Amino acid sequence: MSCLGRWPKLTLFIAMFEMAATAVAATPPLAAFGSTPSVSKLSLSPDGSRYAVLVGSDENSEIQIRLLADNKLVTVTPTKAKVRGIQWAGPDHLLVTVSTTADVLGLTGPRREWYLMRDYSFKTKRWKSAFESPQNSMNVVSGAATALSIKNKSILIVPGIYFPSNRGVSCLIRSDLDSGSTRISENGNEDTIDWLVGNDGSPVARVDYVEATGEWRLFLRGGGNSFRRSYTEKAALDRPSLLGFGQDGKTVLVSTHKSGAWETHEVDIATATWADARPDLDRDSLITDPSTDYLIGTIEESLEDIDYRFFNPADQKVWTGVRRAFPGELVTLASWSDDRMTIIAKVEGPTNGAAYYVIDRRTKSARFLADQYAGIAPADLGRVETLHYKAGDDTDIPAYLT
């Protein structure tokens, strides 16, 4: 199934990206303030030379790839499907995950949403499917993809679905993005629901969930060729989650509710040893290194602020400097290059409204890239205040006043 089609160019948004100074003729209509973002899913290439972005509305959108230095348009591709994710596979491949709701010929079951992945190659300057479905499998993605550079080859590992019999089973599909060679690299079973792939392309962890018994099972591959079951928890409701790698890649992170509260533990891949719970990781989200997927920090969000905490003091210093460049405004990390020298940040506040900025650490400069919402200038946005009030049962409820 192809979900990238040909639509007319969105000249309004292309012009906006050229950063021509325009005057706002009138106050934006009320509907503009309730619309989805005109610019979203910005993703910077690993070397910081290009960026990709989703531009447009729910009804009319396109994927743009631009050079960061001069904002020159490299390619623009209209899409009728919902874009779920944009990620880079090295500097020469851009991966876009889209979804579509459909019935699949030959499969029984309710109509459902399927995820597909497309690959843009800067060598061929063409879009194609990120992988061809191996025999007895589907060309759909069933989990988070891992993009790797192995022996100077751009390798993609994606969870997929294959049919050893008449029932679909989770598997890992390995694709060489340059040659197009594709194969199933690992088979799961009817209970497999998750995988974690290492930097060599091999899975280091697998999760099975047995619906009949409510058992959540963690399997680890520590130095051997086969998985071994390292943990089992009966969890009919609050299932544990495999969150990803720890800080050094030698541990995995597991969130569990077994104690009665959610706690995050590091589990040693080689020995299957569980460390004590880490309260410092029980925050709203985790930050991972874009080049290794190892844990590098955490994020905690509140009404007034978004707090980034990086484990490496150098990373923390960089982010503190970014925030200081926009005093009195809310700053979030949209994307950054592998060497942290180029950063795209989203800035929200009375000075910039809602906009994206490029921070170049080499030149110690910040420049405007794009407004998040087309046609809404900073002057059109009123002051936002935070407040707390008590519900009837005395529960504290945080809220915004706009």
Tab-separated table of N, CA and C in Angstrom, residues 285-382:
chain	number	residue	atom	x	y	z
A	285	SER	N	8.823	11.747	31.077
A	285	SER	CA	9.380	11.049	29.921
A	285	SER	C	10.890	10.973	30.029
A	286	LEU	N	11.477	10.101	29.220
A	286	LEU	CA	12.906	9.888	29.210
A	286	LEU	C	13.505	10.462	27.924
A	287	ILE	N	14.763	10.902	27.994
A	287	ILE	CA	15.478	11.415	26.826
A	287	ILE	C	16.552	10.406	26.459
A	288	THR	N	16.615	10.054	25.176
A	288	THR	CA	17.619	9.107	24.730
A	288	THR	C	18.536	9.754	23.693
A	289	ASP	N	19.749	9.249	23.621
A	289	ASP	CA	20.710	9.732	22.637
A	289	ASP	C	20.231	9.320	21.247
A	290	PRO	N	20.125	10.248	20.296
A	290	PRO	CA	19.609	9.886	18.978
A	290	PRO	C	20.495	8.915	18.210
A	291	SER	N	21.766	8.834	18.560
A	291	SER	CA	22.672	7.954	17.825
A	291	SER	C	22.793	6.560	18.427
A	292	THR	N	22.508	6.414	19.743
A	292	THR	CA	22.673	5.113	20.406
A	292	THR	C	21.401	4.578	21.041
A	293	ASP	N	20.425	5.442	21.258
A	293	ASP	CA	19.191	5.108	21.991
A	293	ASP	C	19.445	4.862	23.473
A	294	TYR	N	20.643	5.216	23.976
A	294	TYR	CA	20.908	5.077	25.402
A	294	TYR	C	20.282	6.251	26.158
A	295	LEU	N	19.932	6.006	27.403
A	295	LEU	CA	19.309	7.023	28.249
A	295	LEU	C	20.300	8.145	28.569
A	296	ILE	N	19.870	9.397	28.365
A	296	ILE	CA	20.751	10.528	28.684
A	296	ILE	C	20.074	11.565	29.581
A	297	GLY	N	18.770	11.417	29.866
A	297	GLY	CA	18.123	12.408	30.718
A	297	GLY	C	16.642	12.136	30.899
A	298	THR	N	15.978	13.063	31.590
A	298	THR	CA	14.554	12.931	31.873
A	298	THR	C	13.866	14.286	31.703
A	299	ILE	N	12.548	14.236	31.580
A	299	ILE	CA	11.743	15.455	31.433
A	299	ILE	C	10.575	15.394	32.410
A	300	GLU	N	10.325	16.502	33.076
A	300	GLU	CA	9.159	16.643	33.960
A	300	GLU	C	8.396	17.895	33.526
A	301	GLU	N	7.104	17.731	33.240
A	301	GLU	CA	6.286	18.839	32.772
A	301	GLU	C	5.318	19.302	33.853
A	302	SER	N	5.154	20.608	33.956
A	302	SER	CA	4.174	21.204	34.843
A	302	SER	C	3.464	22.312	34.079
A	303	LEU	N	2.497	22.954	34.706
A	303	LEU	CA	1.807	24.054	34.044
A	303	LEU	C	2.751	25.198	33.729
A	304	GLU	N	3.692	25.438	34.615
A	304	GLU	CA	4.564	26.609	34.480
A	304	GLU	C	5.849	26.347	33.714
A	305	ASP	N	6.282	25.072	33.620
A	305	ASP	CA	7.622	24.851	33.110
A	305	ASP	C	7.766	23.428	32.577
A	306	ILE	N	8.804	23.220	31.782
A	306	ILE	CA	9.238	21.888	31.370
A	306	ILE	C	10.691	21.756	31.805
A	307	ASP	N	10.942	20.840	32.721
A	307	ASP	CA	12.263	20.701	33.340
A	307	ASP	C	13.034	19.560	32.682
A	308	TYR	N	14.138	19.897	32.019
A	308	TYR	CA	15.032	18.905	31.414
A	308	TYR	C	16.195	18.656	32.360
A	309	ARG	N	16.450	17.384	32.637
A	309	ARG	CA	17.604	17.023	33.459
A	309	ARG	C	18.449	16.010	32.705
A	310	PHE	N	19.671	16.420	32.367
A	310	PHE	CA	20.603	15.550	31.660
A	310	PHE	C	21.631	15.008	32.644
A	311	PHE	N	22.006	13.745	32.454
A	311	PHE	CA	22.991	13.127	33.347
A	311	PHE	C	24.394	13.664	33.078
A	312	ASN	N	24.710	13.947	31.828
A	312	ASN	CA	26.015	14.480	31.476
A	312	ASN	C	26.025	15.989	31.722
A	313	PRO	N	26.912	16.479	32.569
A	313	PRO	CA	26.959	17.925	32.843
A	313	PRO	C	27.131	18.771	31.588
A	314	ALA	N	27.840	18.239	30.581
A	314	ALA	CA	28.030	18.996	29.343
A	314	ALA	C	26.697	19.197	28.618
A	315	ASP	N	25.871	18.140	28.582
A	315	ASP	CA	24.545	18.264	27.959
A	315	ASP	C	23.670	19.244	28.736
A	316	GLN	N	23.759	19.178	30.073
A	316	GLN	CA	22.952	20.076	30.891
A	316	GLN	C	23.369	21.525	30.668
A	317	LYS	N	24.649	21.758	30.535
A	317	LYS	CA	25.145	23.113	30.293
A	317	LYS	C	24.644	23.648	28.954
A	318	VAL	N	24.640	22.781	27.942
A	318	VAL	CA	24.135	23.193	26.628
A	318	VAL	C	22.674	23.600	26.732
A	319	TRP	N	21.873	22.766	27.396
A	319	TRP	CA	20.441	23.067	27.470
A	319	TRP	C	20.163	24.310	28.322
A	320	THR	N	20.924	24.500	29.381
A	320	THR	CA	20.761	25.700	30.194
A	320	THR	C	21.031	26.945	29.357
A	321	GLY	N	22.033	26.877	28.488
A	321	GLY	CA	22.331	27.995	27.609
A	321	GLY	C	21.219	28.265	26.616
A	322	VAL	N	20.592	27.192	26.110
A	322	VAL	CA	19.469	27.362	25.181
A	322	VAL	C	18.317	28.067	25.875
A	323	ARG	N	17.996	27.659	27.061
A	323	ARG	CA	16.882	28.273	27.794
A	323	ARG	C	17.148	29.751	28.084
A	324	ARG	N	18.379	30.067	28.410
A	324	ARG	CA	18.708	31.460	28.738
A	324	ARG	C	18.565	32.380	27.526
A	325	ALA	N	18.615	31.812	26.336
A	325	ALA	CA	18.470	32.618	25.122
A	325	ALA	C	17.037	33.112	24.927
A	326	PHE	N	16.081	32.501	25.663
A	326	PHE	CA	14.674	32.876	25.517
A	326	PHE	C	14.058	33.103	26.902
A	327	PRO	N	14.470	34.169	27.581
A	327	PRO	CA	13.990	34.406	28.958
A	327	PRO	C	12.481	34.612	29.002
A	328	GLY	N	11.871	34.045	30.026
A	328	GLY	CA	10.435	34.222	30.229
A	328	GLY	C	9.562	33.402	29.303
A	329	GLU	N	10.157	32.478	28.533
A	329	GLU	CA	9.368	31.667	27.606
A	329	GLU	C	9.608	30.180	27.856
A	330	LEU	N	8.681	29.384	27.356
A	330	LEU	CA	8.750	27.933	27.517
A	330	LEU	C	9.532	27.352	26.353
A	331	VAL	N	10.593	26.618	26.641
A	331	VAL	CA	11.480	26.094	25.593
A	331	VAL	C	11.495	24.570	25.673
A	332	THR	N	11.241	23.925	24.543
A	332	THR	CA	11.295	22.468	24.485
A	332	THR	C	12.223	22.044	23.349
A	333	LEU	N	12.840	20.894	23.535
A	333	LEU	CA	13.767	20.351	22.543
A	333	LEU	C	12.971	19.645	21.459
A	334	ALA	N	13.073	20.133	20.226
A	334	ALA	CA	12.409	19.489	19.093
A	334	ALA	C	13.312	18.445	18.463
A	335	SER	N	14.593	18.791	18.255
A	335	SER	CA	15.538	17.865	17.632
A	335	SER	C	16.943	18.443	17.759
A	336	TRP	N	17.950	17.576	17.702
A	336	TRP	CA	19.324	18.064	17.679
A	336	TRP	C	20.210	17.085	16.930
A	337	SER	N	21.354	17.596	16.465
A	337	SER	CA	22.305	16.769	15.731
A	337	SER	C	23.018	15.839	16.710
A	338	ASP	N	23.663	14.821	16.152
A	338	ASP	CA	24.337	13.841	17.005
A	338	ASP	C	25.428	14.464	17.866
A	339	ASP	N	26.087	15.515	17.342
A	339	ASP	CA	27.166	16.133	18.115
A	339	ASP	C	26.677	17.261	19.024
A	340	ARG	N	25.355	17.488	19.072
A	340	ARG	CA	24.721	18.504	19.931
A	340	ARG	C	25.092	19.938	19.538
A	341	MET	N	25.720	20.129	18.383
A	341	MET	CA	26.150	21.473	17.990
A	341	MET	C	25.033	22.261	17.310
A	342	THR	N	24.053	21.567	16.778
A	342	THR	CA	22.910	22.216	16.131
A	342	THR	C	21.635	21.725	16.790
A	343	ILE	N	20.784	22.658	17.188
A	343	ILE	CA	19.583	22.330	17.959
A	343	ILE	C	18.385	23.054	17.356
A	344	ILE	N	17.272	22.350	17.248
A	344	ILE	CA	15.998	22.985	16.913
A	344	ILE	C	15.141	22.959	18.165
A	345	ALA	N	14.728	24.142	18.608
A	345	ALA	CA	13.928	24.267	19.828
A	345	ALA	C	12.598	24.920	19.508
A	346	LYS	N	11.564	24.467	20.200
A	346	LYS	CA	10.264	25.134	20.105
A	346	LYS	C	10.150	26.120	21.255
A	347	VAL	N	9.796	27.348	20.924
A	347	VAL	CA	9.730	28.428	21.910
A	347	VAL	C	8.307	28.958	21.963
A	348	GLU	N	7.747	29.030	23.177
A	348	GLU	CA	6.384	29.518	23.361
A	348	GLU	C	6.374	30.591	24.441
A	349	GLY	N	5.758	31.723	24.117
A	349	GLY	CA	5.696	32.785	25.104
A	349	GLY	C	5.278	34.100	24.493
A	350	PRO	N	5.290	35.169	25.297
A	350	PRO	CA	4.796	36.467	24.842
A	350	PRO	C	5.643	37.114	23.751
A	351	THR	N	6.917	36.761	23.680
A	351	THR	CA	7.793	37.380	22.676
A	351	THR	C	7.712	36.685	21.324
A	352	ASN	N	7.729	35.352	21.332
A	352	ASN	CA	7.797	34.594	20.085
A	352	ASN	C	6.519	33.855	19.726
A	353	GLY	N	5.502	33.936	20.556
A	353	GLY	CA	4.276	33.198	20.272
A	353	GLY	C	4.524	31.710	20.396
A	354	ALA	N	4.412	30.999	19.285
A	354	ALA	CA	4.754	29.578	19.233
A	354	ALA	C	5.572	29.380	17.960
A	355	ALA	N	6.880	29.234	18.116
A	355	ALA	CA	7.765	29.223	16.947
A	355	ALA	C	8.934	28.275	17.167
A	356	TYR	N	9.556	27.904	16.054
A	356	TYR	CA	10.750	27.059	16.091
A	356	TYR	C	11.973	27.912	15.784
A	357	TYR	N	13.049	27.657	16.531
A	357	TYR	CA	14.303	28.369	16.337
A	357	TYR	C	15.447	27.370	16.153
A	358	VAL	N	16.434	27.776	15.369
A	358	VAL	CA	17.652	26.992	15.185
A	358	VAL	C	18.755	27.616	16.032
A	359	ILE	N	19.358	26.818	16.884
A	359	ILE	CA	20.474	27.291	17.703
A	359	ILE	C	21.751	26.660	17.155
A	360	ASP	N	22.681	27.502	16.725
A	360	ASP	CA	23.966	27.052	16.194
A	360	ASP	C	25.034	27.338	17.245
A	361	ARG	N	25.546	26.291	17.873
A	361	ARG	CA	26.510	26.472	18.948
A	361	ARG	C	27.879	26.883	18.416
A	362	ARG	N	28.152	26.627	17.149
A	362	ARG	CA	29.437	27.030	16.586
A	362	ARG	C	29.523	28.540	16.449
A	363	THR	N	28.436	29.138	15.991
A	363	THR	CA	28.414	30.590	15.803
A	363	THR	C	27.783	31.310	16.990
A	364	LYS	N	27.310	30.511	17.977
A	364	LYS	CA	26.655	31.071	19.161
A	364	LYS	C	25.506	32.002	18.757
A	365	SER	N	24.640	31.468	17.878
A	365	SER	CA	23.532	32.269	17.367
A	365	SER	C	22.238	31.464	17.379
A	366	ALA	N	21.128	32.197	17.369
A	366	ALA	CA	19.798	31.588	17.263
A	366	ALA	C	19.037	32.345	16.198
A	367	ARG	N	18.373	31.598	15.301
A	367	ARG	CA	17.595	32.259	14.260
A	367	ARG	C	16.226	31.599	14.126
A	368	PHE	N	15.277	32.411	13.733
A	368	PHE	CA	13.904	31.956	13.542
A	368	PHE	C	13.828	30.965	12.390
A	369	LEU	N	13.035	29.904	12.566
A	369	LEU	CA	12.838	28.924	11.503
A	369	LEU	C	11.410	28.940	10.969
A	370	ALA	N	10.412	28.838	11.852
A	370	ALA	CA	9.026	28.812	11.391
A	370	ALA	C	8.085	28.990	12.569
A	371	ASP	N	6.911	29.559	12.306
A	371	ASP	CA	5.844	29.590	13.298
A	371	ASP	C	5.160	28.233	13.338
A	372	GLN	N	4.723	27.840	14.509
A	372	GLN	CA	4.047	26.552	14.632
A	372	GLN	C	2.650	26.598	14.015
A	373	TYR	N	1.994	27.744	14.101
A	373	TYR	CA	0.643	27.901	13.562
A	373	TYR	C	0.650	28.993	12.500
A	374	ALA	N	0.220	28.666	11.297
A	374	ALA	CA	0.201	29.645	10.209
A	374	ALA	C	-0.822	30.730	10.486
A	375	GLY	N	-0.433	31.979	10.259
A	375	GLY	CA	-1.367	33.091	10.369
A	375	GLY	C	-1.592	33.607	11.768
A	376	ILE	N	-0.899	33.050	12.757
A	376	ILE	CA	-1.044	33.518	14.137
A	376	ILE	C	0.287	34.105	14.584
A	377	ALA	N	0.323	35.416	14.752
A	377	ALA	CA	1.533	36.114	15.173
A	377	ALA	C	1.583	36.209	16.697
A	378	PRO	N	2.755	36.468	17.268
A	378	PRO	CA	2.845	36.614	18.732
A	378	PRO	C	1.865	37.638	19.287
A	379	ALA	N	1.620	38.719	18.530
A	379	ALA	CA	0.705	39.768	19.008
A	379	ALA	C	-0.730	39.280	19.098
A	380	ASP	N	-1.049	38.177	18.380
A	380	ASP	CA	-2.416	37.648	18.399
A	380	ASP	C	-2.692	36.787	19.630
A	381	LEU	N	-1.649	36.474	20.367
A	381	LEU	CA	-1.798	35.592	21.525
A	381	LEU	C	-1.863	36.404	22.802
A	382	GLY	N	-2.851	36.092	23.611
A	382	GLY	CA	-2.995	36.784	24.885
A	382	GLY	C	-2.129	36.169	25.960
